[in-house]
CSV table of C-alpha atoms in Angstrom, one decimal:
chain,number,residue,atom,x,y,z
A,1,UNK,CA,1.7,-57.7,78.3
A,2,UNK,CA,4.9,-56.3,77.6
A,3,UNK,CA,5.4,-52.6,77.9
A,4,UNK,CA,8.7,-51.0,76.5
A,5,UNK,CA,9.7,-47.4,77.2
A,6,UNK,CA,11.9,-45.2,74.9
A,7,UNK,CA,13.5,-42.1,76.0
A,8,UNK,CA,15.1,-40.2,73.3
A,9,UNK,CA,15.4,-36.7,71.4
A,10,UNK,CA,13.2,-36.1,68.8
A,11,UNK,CA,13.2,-38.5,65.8
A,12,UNK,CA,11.0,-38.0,62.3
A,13,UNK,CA,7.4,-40.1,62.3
A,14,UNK,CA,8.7,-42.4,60.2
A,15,UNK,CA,12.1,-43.9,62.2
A,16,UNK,CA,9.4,-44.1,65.0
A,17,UNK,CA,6.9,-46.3,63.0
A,18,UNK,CA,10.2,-48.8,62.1
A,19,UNK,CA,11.2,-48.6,65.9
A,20,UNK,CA,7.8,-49.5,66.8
A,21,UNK,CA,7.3,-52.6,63.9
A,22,UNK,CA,11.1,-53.7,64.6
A,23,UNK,CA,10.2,-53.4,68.6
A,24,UNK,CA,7.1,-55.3,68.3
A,25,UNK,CA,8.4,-58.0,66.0
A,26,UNK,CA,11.3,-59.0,68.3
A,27,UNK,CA,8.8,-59.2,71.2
A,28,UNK,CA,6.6,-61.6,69.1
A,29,UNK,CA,9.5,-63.9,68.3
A,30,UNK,CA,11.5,-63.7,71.2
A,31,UNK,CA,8.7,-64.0,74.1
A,32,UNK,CA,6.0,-65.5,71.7
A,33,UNK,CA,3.3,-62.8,72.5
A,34,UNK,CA,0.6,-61.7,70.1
A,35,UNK,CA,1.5,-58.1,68.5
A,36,UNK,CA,-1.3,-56.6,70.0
A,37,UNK,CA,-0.2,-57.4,74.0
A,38,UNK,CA,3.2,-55.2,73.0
A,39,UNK,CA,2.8,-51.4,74.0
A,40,UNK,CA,6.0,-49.0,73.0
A,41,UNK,CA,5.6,-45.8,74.6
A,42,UNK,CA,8.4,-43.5,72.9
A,43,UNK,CA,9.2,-40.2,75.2
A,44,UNK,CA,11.0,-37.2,73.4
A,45,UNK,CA,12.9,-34.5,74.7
A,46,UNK,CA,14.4,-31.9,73.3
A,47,UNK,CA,18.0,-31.4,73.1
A,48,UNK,CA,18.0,-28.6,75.6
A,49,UNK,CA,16.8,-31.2,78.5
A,50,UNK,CA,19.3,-33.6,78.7
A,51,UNK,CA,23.0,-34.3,78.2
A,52,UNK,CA,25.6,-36.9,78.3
A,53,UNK,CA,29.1,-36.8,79.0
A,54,UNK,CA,28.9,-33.5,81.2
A,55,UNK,CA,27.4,-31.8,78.4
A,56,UNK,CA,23.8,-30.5,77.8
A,57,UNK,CA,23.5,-32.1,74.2
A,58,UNK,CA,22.0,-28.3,72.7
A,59,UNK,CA,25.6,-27.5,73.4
A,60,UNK,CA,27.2,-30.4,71.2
């Protein structure tokens, strides 16, 4: 049973319902597991809680 992790800032429902097919589908060919033994868990946070490059991202 596969289980992937994402950790990004907030994305519209939609990107994260292609993420998810996309995610899914290269699980299923790659590892040949059935669709249903692939969990995604997708973890937002806002731009205020993290950074990159020394920089909170808010301040980008």
């Amino acid at each position: 049973m596969p289980i992937v992790t994402i950790q990004q800032g907030p994305r519209e429902v939609e990107q994260k319902r292609e993420l998810v097919k996309r995610i899914t589908e290269a699980f299923t060919q790659t590892l040949e597991v059935p669709a249903e033994s692939v969990f995604v868990w997708i973890q937002e946070y806002p731009a205020e809680n993290w950074g990159a490059a020394g920089k909170l991202t808010a301040d980008r």
